[in-house]
Coordinates of C-alpha atoms in Angstrom, one line a residue:
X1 CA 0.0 0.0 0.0
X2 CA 2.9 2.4 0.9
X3 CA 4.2 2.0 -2.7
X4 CA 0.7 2.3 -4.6
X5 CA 0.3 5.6 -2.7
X6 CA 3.9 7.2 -2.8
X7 CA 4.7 6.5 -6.1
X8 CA 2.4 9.0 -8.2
X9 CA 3.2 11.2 -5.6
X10 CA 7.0 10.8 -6.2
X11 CA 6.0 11.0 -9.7
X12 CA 4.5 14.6 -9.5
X13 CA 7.0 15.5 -7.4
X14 CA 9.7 14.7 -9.9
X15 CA 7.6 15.9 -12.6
X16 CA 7.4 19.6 -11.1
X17 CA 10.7 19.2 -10.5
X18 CA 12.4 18.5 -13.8
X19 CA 9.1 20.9 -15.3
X20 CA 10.9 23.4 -13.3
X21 CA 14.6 23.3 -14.5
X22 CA 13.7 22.6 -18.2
X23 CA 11.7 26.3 -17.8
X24 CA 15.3 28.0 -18.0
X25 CA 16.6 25.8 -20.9
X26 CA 15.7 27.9 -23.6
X27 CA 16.0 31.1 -22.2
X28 CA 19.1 31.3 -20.1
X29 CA 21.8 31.6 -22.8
X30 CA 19.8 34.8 -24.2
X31 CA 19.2 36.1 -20.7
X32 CA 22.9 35.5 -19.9
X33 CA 23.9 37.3 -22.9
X34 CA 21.6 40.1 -21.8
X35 CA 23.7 40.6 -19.2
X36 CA 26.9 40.9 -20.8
X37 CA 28.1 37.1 -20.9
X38 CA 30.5 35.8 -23.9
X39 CA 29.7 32.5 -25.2
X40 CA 32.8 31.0 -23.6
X41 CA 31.4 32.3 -19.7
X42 CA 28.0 31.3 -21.2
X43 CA 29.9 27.7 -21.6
X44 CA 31.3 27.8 -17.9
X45 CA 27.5 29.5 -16.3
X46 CA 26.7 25.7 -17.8
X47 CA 29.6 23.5 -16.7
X48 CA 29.5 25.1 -13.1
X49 CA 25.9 23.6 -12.4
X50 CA 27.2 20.2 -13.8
X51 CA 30.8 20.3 -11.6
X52 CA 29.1 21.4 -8.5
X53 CA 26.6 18.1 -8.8
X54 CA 29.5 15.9 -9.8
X55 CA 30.7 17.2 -6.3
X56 CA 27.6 17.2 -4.1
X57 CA 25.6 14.9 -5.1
X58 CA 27.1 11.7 -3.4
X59 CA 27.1 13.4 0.2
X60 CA 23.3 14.0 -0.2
X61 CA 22.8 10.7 -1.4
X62 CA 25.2 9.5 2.2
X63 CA 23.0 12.2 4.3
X64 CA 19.4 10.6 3.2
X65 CA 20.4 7.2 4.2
X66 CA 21.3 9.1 7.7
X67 CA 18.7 11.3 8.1
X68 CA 15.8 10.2 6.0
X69 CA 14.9 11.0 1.8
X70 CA 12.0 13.5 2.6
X71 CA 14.5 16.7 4.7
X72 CA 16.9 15.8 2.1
X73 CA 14.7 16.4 -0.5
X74 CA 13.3 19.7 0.7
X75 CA 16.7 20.9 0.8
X76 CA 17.5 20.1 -2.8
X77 CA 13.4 21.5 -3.9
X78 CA 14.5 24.4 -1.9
X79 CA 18.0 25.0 -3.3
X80 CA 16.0 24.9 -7.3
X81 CA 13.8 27.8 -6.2
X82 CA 16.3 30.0 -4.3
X83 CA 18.6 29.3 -7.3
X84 CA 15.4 30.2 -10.0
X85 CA 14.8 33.4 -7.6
X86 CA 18.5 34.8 -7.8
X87 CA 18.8 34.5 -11.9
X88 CA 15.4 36.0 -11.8
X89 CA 16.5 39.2 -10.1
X90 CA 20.1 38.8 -11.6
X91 CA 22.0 42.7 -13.4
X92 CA 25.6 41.4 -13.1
X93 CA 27.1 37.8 -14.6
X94 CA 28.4 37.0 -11.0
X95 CA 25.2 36.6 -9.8
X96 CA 24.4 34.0 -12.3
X97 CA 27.4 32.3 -11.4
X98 CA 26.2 32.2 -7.9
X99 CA 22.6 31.2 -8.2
X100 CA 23.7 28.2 -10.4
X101 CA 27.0 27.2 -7.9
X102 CA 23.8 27.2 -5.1
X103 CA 21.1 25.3 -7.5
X104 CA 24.0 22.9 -8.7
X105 CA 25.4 22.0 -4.6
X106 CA 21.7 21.8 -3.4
X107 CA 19.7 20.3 -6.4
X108 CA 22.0 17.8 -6.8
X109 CA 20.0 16.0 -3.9
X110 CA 16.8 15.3 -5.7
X111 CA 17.7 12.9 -8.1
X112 CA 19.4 10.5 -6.1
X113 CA 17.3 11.1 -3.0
X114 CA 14.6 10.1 -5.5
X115 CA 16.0 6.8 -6.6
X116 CA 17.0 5.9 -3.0
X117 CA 13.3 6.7 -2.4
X118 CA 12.4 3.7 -4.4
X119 CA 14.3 1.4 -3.9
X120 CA 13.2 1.8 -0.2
X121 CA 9.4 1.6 -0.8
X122 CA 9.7 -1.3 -3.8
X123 CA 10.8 -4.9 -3.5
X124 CA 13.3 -6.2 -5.6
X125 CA 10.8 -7.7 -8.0
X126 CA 9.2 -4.0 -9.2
X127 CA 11.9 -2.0 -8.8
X128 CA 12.7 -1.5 -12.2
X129 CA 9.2 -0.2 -12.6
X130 CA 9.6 2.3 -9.8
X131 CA 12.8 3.1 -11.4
X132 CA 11.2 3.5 -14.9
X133 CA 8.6 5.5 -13.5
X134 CA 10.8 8.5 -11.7
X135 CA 12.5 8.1 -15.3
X136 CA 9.3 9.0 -16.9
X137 CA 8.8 11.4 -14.8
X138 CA 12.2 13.4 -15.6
X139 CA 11.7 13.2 -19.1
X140 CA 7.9 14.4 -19.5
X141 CA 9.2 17.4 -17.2
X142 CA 12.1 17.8 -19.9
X143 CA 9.8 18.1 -22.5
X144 CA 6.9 20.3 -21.0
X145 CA 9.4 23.0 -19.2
X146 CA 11.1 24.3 -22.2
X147 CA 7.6 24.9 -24.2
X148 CA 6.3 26.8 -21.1
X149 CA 9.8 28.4 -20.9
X150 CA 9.9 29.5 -24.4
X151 CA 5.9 31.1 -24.1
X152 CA 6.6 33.2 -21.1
X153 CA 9.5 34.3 -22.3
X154 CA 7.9 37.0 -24.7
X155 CA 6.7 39.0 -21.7
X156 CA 10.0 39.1 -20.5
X157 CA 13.4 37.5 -20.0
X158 CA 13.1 36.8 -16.1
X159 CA 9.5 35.7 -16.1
X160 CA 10.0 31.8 -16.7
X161 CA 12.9 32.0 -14.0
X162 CA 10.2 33.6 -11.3
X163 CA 7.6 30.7 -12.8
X164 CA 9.6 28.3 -12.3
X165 CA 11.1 29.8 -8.9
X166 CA 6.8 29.7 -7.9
X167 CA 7.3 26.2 -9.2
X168 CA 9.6 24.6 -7.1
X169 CA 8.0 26.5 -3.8
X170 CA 4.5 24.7 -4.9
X171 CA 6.7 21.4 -5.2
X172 CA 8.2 22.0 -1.8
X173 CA 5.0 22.3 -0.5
X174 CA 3.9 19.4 -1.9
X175 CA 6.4 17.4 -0.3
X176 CA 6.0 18.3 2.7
X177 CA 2.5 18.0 2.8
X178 CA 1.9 15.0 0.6
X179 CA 5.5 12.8 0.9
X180 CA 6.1 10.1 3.6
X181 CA 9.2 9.1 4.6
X182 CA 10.0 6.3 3.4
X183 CA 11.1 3.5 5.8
X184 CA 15.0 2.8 5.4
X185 CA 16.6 -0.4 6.1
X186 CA 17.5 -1.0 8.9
X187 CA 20.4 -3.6 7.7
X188 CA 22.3 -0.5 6.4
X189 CA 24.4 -0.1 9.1
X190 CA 26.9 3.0 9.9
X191 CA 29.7 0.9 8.3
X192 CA 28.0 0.8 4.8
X193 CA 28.1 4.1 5.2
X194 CA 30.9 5.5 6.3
X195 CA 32.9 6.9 3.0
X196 CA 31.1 8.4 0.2
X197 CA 33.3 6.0 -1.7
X198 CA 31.4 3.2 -0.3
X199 CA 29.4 2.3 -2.8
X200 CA 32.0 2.2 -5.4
X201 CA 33.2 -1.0 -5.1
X202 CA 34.6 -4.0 -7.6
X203 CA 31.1 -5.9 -7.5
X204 CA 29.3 -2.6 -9.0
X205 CA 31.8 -0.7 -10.8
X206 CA 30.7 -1.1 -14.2
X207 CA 27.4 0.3 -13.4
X208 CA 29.1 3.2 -12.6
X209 CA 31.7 3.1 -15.8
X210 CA 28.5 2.5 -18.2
X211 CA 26.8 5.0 -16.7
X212 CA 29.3 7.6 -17.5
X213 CA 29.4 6.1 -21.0
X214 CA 25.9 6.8 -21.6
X215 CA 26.0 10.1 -20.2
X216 CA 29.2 11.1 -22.0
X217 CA 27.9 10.1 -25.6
X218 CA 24.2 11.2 -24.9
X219 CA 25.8 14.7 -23.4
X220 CA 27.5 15.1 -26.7
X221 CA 24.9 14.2 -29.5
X222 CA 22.6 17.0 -27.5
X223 CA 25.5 19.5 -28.0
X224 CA 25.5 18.8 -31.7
X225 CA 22.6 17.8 -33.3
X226 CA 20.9 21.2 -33.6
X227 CA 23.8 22.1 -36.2
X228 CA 24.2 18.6 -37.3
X229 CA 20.1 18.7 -38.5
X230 CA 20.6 22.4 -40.0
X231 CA 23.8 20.8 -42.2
X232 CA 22.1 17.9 -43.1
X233 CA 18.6 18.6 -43.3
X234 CA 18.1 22.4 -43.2
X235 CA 16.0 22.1 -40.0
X236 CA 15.5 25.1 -38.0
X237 CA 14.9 25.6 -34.1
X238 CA 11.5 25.5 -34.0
X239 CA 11.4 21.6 -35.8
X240 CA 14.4 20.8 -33.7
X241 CA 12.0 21.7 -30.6
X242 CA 9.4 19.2 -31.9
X243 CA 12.0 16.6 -32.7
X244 CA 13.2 16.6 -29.7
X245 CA 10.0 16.9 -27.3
X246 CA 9.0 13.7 -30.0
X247 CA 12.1 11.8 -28.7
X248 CA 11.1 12.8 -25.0
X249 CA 7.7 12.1 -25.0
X250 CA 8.5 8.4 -26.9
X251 CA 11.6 8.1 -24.2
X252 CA 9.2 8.6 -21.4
X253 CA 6.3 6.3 -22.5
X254 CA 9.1 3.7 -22.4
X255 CA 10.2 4.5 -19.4
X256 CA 7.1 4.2 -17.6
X257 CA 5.2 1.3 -19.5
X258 CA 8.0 -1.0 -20.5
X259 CA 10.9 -1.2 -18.3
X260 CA 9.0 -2.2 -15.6
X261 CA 7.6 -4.9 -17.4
X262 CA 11.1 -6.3 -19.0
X263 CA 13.5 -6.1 -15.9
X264 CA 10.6 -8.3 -14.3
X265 CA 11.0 -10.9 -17.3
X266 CA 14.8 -10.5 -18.1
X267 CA 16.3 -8.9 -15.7
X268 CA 18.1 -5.7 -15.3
X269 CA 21.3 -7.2 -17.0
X270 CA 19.5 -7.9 -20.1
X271 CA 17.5 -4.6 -20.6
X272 CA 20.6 -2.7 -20.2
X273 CA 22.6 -4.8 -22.9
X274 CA 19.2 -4.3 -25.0
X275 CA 18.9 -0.4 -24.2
X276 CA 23.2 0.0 -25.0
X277 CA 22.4 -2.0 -28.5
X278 CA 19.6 0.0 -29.5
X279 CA 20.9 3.4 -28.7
X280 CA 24.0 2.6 -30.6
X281 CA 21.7 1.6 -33.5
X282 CA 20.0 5.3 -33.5
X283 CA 23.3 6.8 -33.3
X284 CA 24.3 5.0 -36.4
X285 CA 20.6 6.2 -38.0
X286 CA 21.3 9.7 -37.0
X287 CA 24.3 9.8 -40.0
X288 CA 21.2 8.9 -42.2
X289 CA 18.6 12.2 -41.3
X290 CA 18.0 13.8 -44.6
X291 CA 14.3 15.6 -43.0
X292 CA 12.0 16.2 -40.4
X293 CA 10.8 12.7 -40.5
X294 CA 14.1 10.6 -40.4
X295 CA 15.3 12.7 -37.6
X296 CA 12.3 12.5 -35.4
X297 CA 12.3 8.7 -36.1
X298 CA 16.1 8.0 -35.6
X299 CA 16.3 10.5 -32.5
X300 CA 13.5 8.2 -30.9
X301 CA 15.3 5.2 -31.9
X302 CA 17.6 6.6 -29.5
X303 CA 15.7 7.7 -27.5
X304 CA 14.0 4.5 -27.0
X305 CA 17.5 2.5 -25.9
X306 CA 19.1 5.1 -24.3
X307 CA 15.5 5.8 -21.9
X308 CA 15.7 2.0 -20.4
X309 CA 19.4 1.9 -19.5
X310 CA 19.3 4.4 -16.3
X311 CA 16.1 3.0 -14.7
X312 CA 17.8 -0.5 -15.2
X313 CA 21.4 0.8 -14.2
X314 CA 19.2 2.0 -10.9
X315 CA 17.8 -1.0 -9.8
X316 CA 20.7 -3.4 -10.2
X317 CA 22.7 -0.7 -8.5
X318 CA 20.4 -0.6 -5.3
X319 CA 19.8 -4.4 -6.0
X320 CA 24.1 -5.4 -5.9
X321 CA 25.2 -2.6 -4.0
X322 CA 26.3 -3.5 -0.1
X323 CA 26.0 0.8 0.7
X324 CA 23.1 2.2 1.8
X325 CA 20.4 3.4 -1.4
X326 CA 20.9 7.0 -1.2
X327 CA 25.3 6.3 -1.0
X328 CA 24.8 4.4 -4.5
X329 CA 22.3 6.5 -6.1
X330 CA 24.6 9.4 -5.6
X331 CA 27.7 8.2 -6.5
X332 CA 25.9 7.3 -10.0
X333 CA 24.2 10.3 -10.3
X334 CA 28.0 12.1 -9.9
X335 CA 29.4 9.7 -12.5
X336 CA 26.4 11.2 -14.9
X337 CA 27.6 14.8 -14.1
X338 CA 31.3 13.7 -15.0
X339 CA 29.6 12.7 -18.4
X340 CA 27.6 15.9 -18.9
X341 CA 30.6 17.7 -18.1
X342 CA 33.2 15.8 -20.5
X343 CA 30.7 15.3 -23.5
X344 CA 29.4 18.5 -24.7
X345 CA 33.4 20.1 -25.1
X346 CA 34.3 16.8 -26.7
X347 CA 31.6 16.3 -28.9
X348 CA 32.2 20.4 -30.3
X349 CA 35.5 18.9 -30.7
X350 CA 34.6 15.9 -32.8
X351 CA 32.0 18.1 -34.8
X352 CA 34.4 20.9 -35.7
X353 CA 36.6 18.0 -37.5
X354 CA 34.2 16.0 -39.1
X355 CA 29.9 16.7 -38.7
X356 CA 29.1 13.0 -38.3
X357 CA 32.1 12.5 -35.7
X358 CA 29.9 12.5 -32.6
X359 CA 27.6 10.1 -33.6
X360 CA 30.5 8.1 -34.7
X361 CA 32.0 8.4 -31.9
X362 CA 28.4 7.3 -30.1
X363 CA 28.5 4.0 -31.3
X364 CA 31.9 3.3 -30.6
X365 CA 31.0 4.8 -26.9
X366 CA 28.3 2.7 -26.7
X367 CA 29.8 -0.7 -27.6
X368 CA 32.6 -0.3 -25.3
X369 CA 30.2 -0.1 -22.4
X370 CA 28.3 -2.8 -23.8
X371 CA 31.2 -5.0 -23.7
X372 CA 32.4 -3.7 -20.5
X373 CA 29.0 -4.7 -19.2
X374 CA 28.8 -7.8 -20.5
X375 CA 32.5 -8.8 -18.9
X376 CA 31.8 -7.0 -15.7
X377 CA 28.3 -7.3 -14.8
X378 CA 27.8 -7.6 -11.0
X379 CA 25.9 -11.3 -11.0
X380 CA 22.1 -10.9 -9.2
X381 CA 21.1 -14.3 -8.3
X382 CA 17.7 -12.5 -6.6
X383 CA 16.9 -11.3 -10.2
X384 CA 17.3 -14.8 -11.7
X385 CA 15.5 -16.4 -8.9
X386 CA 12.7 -13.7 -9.3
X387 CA 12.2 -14.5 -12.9
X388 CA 12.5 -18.3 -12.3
X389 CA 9.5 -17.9 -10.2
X390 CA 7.8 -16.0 -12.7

C-alpha cells in the first residue's frame, strides 16, 4: 500500500521538479547574454551547475540514508527555487554564477534522493518499474518545461525563471505535505556508510563506468545535433523543438510502460545490454537524417534505448550494492555529471573535424560499455530467482 500511494506522488514531485529546471533551458543563454556574458562564460554558467553536482551529489545521497529521503529532498526543492529566484532578479554575470553554484550544490540532492526513495518503498521484484517511472517522470518534465519556458518568455526575459522559482516552492509544499518518509533499512548499518566511496566498489563498478558512457555520448549528440540537423537537413529551431520533445515524450512512455515490465521478465542485466544496443543503432541512423521525418524517427530510436538503460542501471545498483540506497544512487548520479561535463566540449571537438564524428563516436562509446557490461556485470542471483518464479 505504501508503494501504490507514494509513487504517483513521487511521480509529481519529480515531474514539477524537472518541469521546473527545463523552464530556464531555452532562455538562459539569451538572458545571460543580456547581461553581458561571452559564449565562452556562457559555456562555464553551464559547466559550473554540472561540476558542483559531480561534487555534491554523493554526500546527499550519504545524508538521506542518515537522516531520511524526505529533509533531504526539501533541501534540494529548496536550493532549485532559491537558485530560479537569484537568476530572476540577476543585473551582473556573478550573480548567475552564484545562483547556479547554489542550485548545482543543493539540487544535486533530488535525483538521487529520488532513486533511494524507491528502492526503499519497492521490493526487488518492481523496482525497475519504480525506477522506470521516476524516469518518466524526468523526461515528460524535460519536454513540457522548455515549451512553457519559451511562451513566457515573450513578456519578458526573467518571467520563466520567477515561474519556475513559484514552481519549485508549490513542489516543496507538496512534499512536505503529501511525501512520507520512506522506511530505510535498517540492515544499512553506519559501516556501509561510512565513506562516500562506499558504494564504489569491484562488485558494481561497471554500473558506474556504463553510466558515465551513456552520459558522455548522450551529453555530446545533445550539443551537436541542432547544427548537425541544420547541415544535413536544413532544419530550423523550432522543428528541432518538436524533434526533440518527440524523442522525449516516446523516451518517457518507455520508461514508464516498458521497463517495468522487461527487468521483471529479463532482468536488469539484459535490458541494459538491450537499451546499449539500440541506442547505438539510433546513433548509427542519425548519420542517415536527410528531414524532419528521419530525424524524429532516428532521434527516438535513440531515444527508446538510451531511456531503459538508467532506470535499469538504478535498480541493479540498489539491488548489488552492499551501501546504503541513497550512497549508491549518488555516487551514480556524480558519474552522470562527470559525463555531462566531459561530452558537450568533446563532442564540439569531434564536430568541428568532421559533422558525423559524434555520432561516430556514439557508437563506438556505446559498444565499449556494452562489452564492459557484459564482462563485468555484478551477478544478481535475486533477479534470476525472481524471474524463475515468474
Amino acid at each position: 500500500m505504501q508503494t501504490k500511494a507514494a509513487l504517483p506522488i513521487l511521480f509529481v514531485v519529480m515531474f514539477l521538479v524537472m518541469v521546473g529546471f527545463g523552464i530556464i533551458i531555452p532562455v538562459l543563454p539569451f538572458y545571460a547574454e543580456e547581461i553581458g556574458a561571452s559564449p565562452t562564460e556562457l559555456g562555464l554558467l553551464m559547466a559550473v551547475y554540472s561540476f558542483m553536482q559531480l561534487i555534491f551529489a554523493p554526500m546527499w545521497g550519504r545524508l538521506s540514508d542518515r537522516i531520511g529521503r524526505k529533509p533531504v529532498m526539501m533541501i534540494g526543492i529548496t536550493g532549485l527555487a532559491l537558485s530560479f529566484y537569484i537568476q530572476a532578479i540577476s543585473t551582473e554575470l556573478w550573480m548567475l554564477f552564484a545562483a547556479r553554484i547554489i542550485g548545482g550544490t543543493l539540487s544535486s540532492a533530488n535525483m538521487p534522493t529520488a532513486m533511494a526513495y524507491v528502492a526503499d518503498i519497492t521490493t526487488e521484484e518492481n523496482r525497475g518499474k519504480g525506477m522506470g517511472i521516476v524516469g518518466a517522470a524526468v523526461g515528460l518534465g524535460f519536454v513540457f518545461g522548455p515549451a512553457i519556458g519559451g511562451i513566457f518568455s515573450k513578456i519578458s526575459l526573467s518571467m520563466p525563471f520567477y515561474l519556475a522559482s513559484g514552481s519549485s516552492l508549490i513542489t516543496l509544499i507538496l512534499v512536505f505535505l503529501l511525501l512520507k518518509e520512506s522506511k530505510l533499512n535498517k540492515n544499512d548499518s553506519i559501516e556501509k556508510r561510512r565513506s562516500i566511496w562506499g558504494a564504489f566498489n569491484r562488485d558494481v563498478a561497471v554500473l558506474f563506468f556504463v553510466q558515465l558512457l551513456i552520459s558522455l555520448s548522450l551529453s555530446g549528440l545533445e550539443a551537436t545535433f541542432a547544427y548537425f540537423a541544420a547541415k544535413k537537413a536544413g532544419l530550423n529551431s523550432t522543428e528541432l523543438g518538436y524533434i526533440f520533445m518527440i524523442m522525449g515524450f516516446v523516451g518517457a512512455m518507455v520508461q514508464g510502460g516498458l521497463v517495468g515490465r522487461m527487468t521483471k521478465k529479463y532482468g536488469e542485466p539484459s535490458v541494459i545490454q538491450v537499451g546499449i544496443i539500440v541506442s547505438a543503432l539510433g546513433f548509427g541512423l542519425i548519420l542517415l537524417v536527410n528531414s524532419f521525418t528521419t530525424a524524429a524517427i532516428f532521434l527516438s530510436i535513440f531515444g527508446i534505448g538510451n531511456g531503459v538503460i538508467r532506470p535499469s542501471v538504478s535498480s541493479l545498483l540498489t539491488k548489488t550494492s552492499t551501501a546504503g540506497h541513497g550512497s549508491a544512487t549518488g555516487l551514480l548520479s556524480s558519474f552522470d555529471s562527470l559525463g555531462r561535463i566531459i561530452g558537450p566540449p568533446l563532442g564540439g571537438w569531434l564536430f568541428s573535424l568532421a559533422i558525423g564524428l559524434p555520432y561516430i563516436s556514439g557508437v563506438i562509446i556505446s559498444m565499449a560499455a556494452l562489452i564492459l557490461f557484459f564482462l563485468f556485470r555484478p551477478q544478481v542471483s535475486t533477479v534470476k530467482t525472481t524471474n524463475m518464479q515468474n
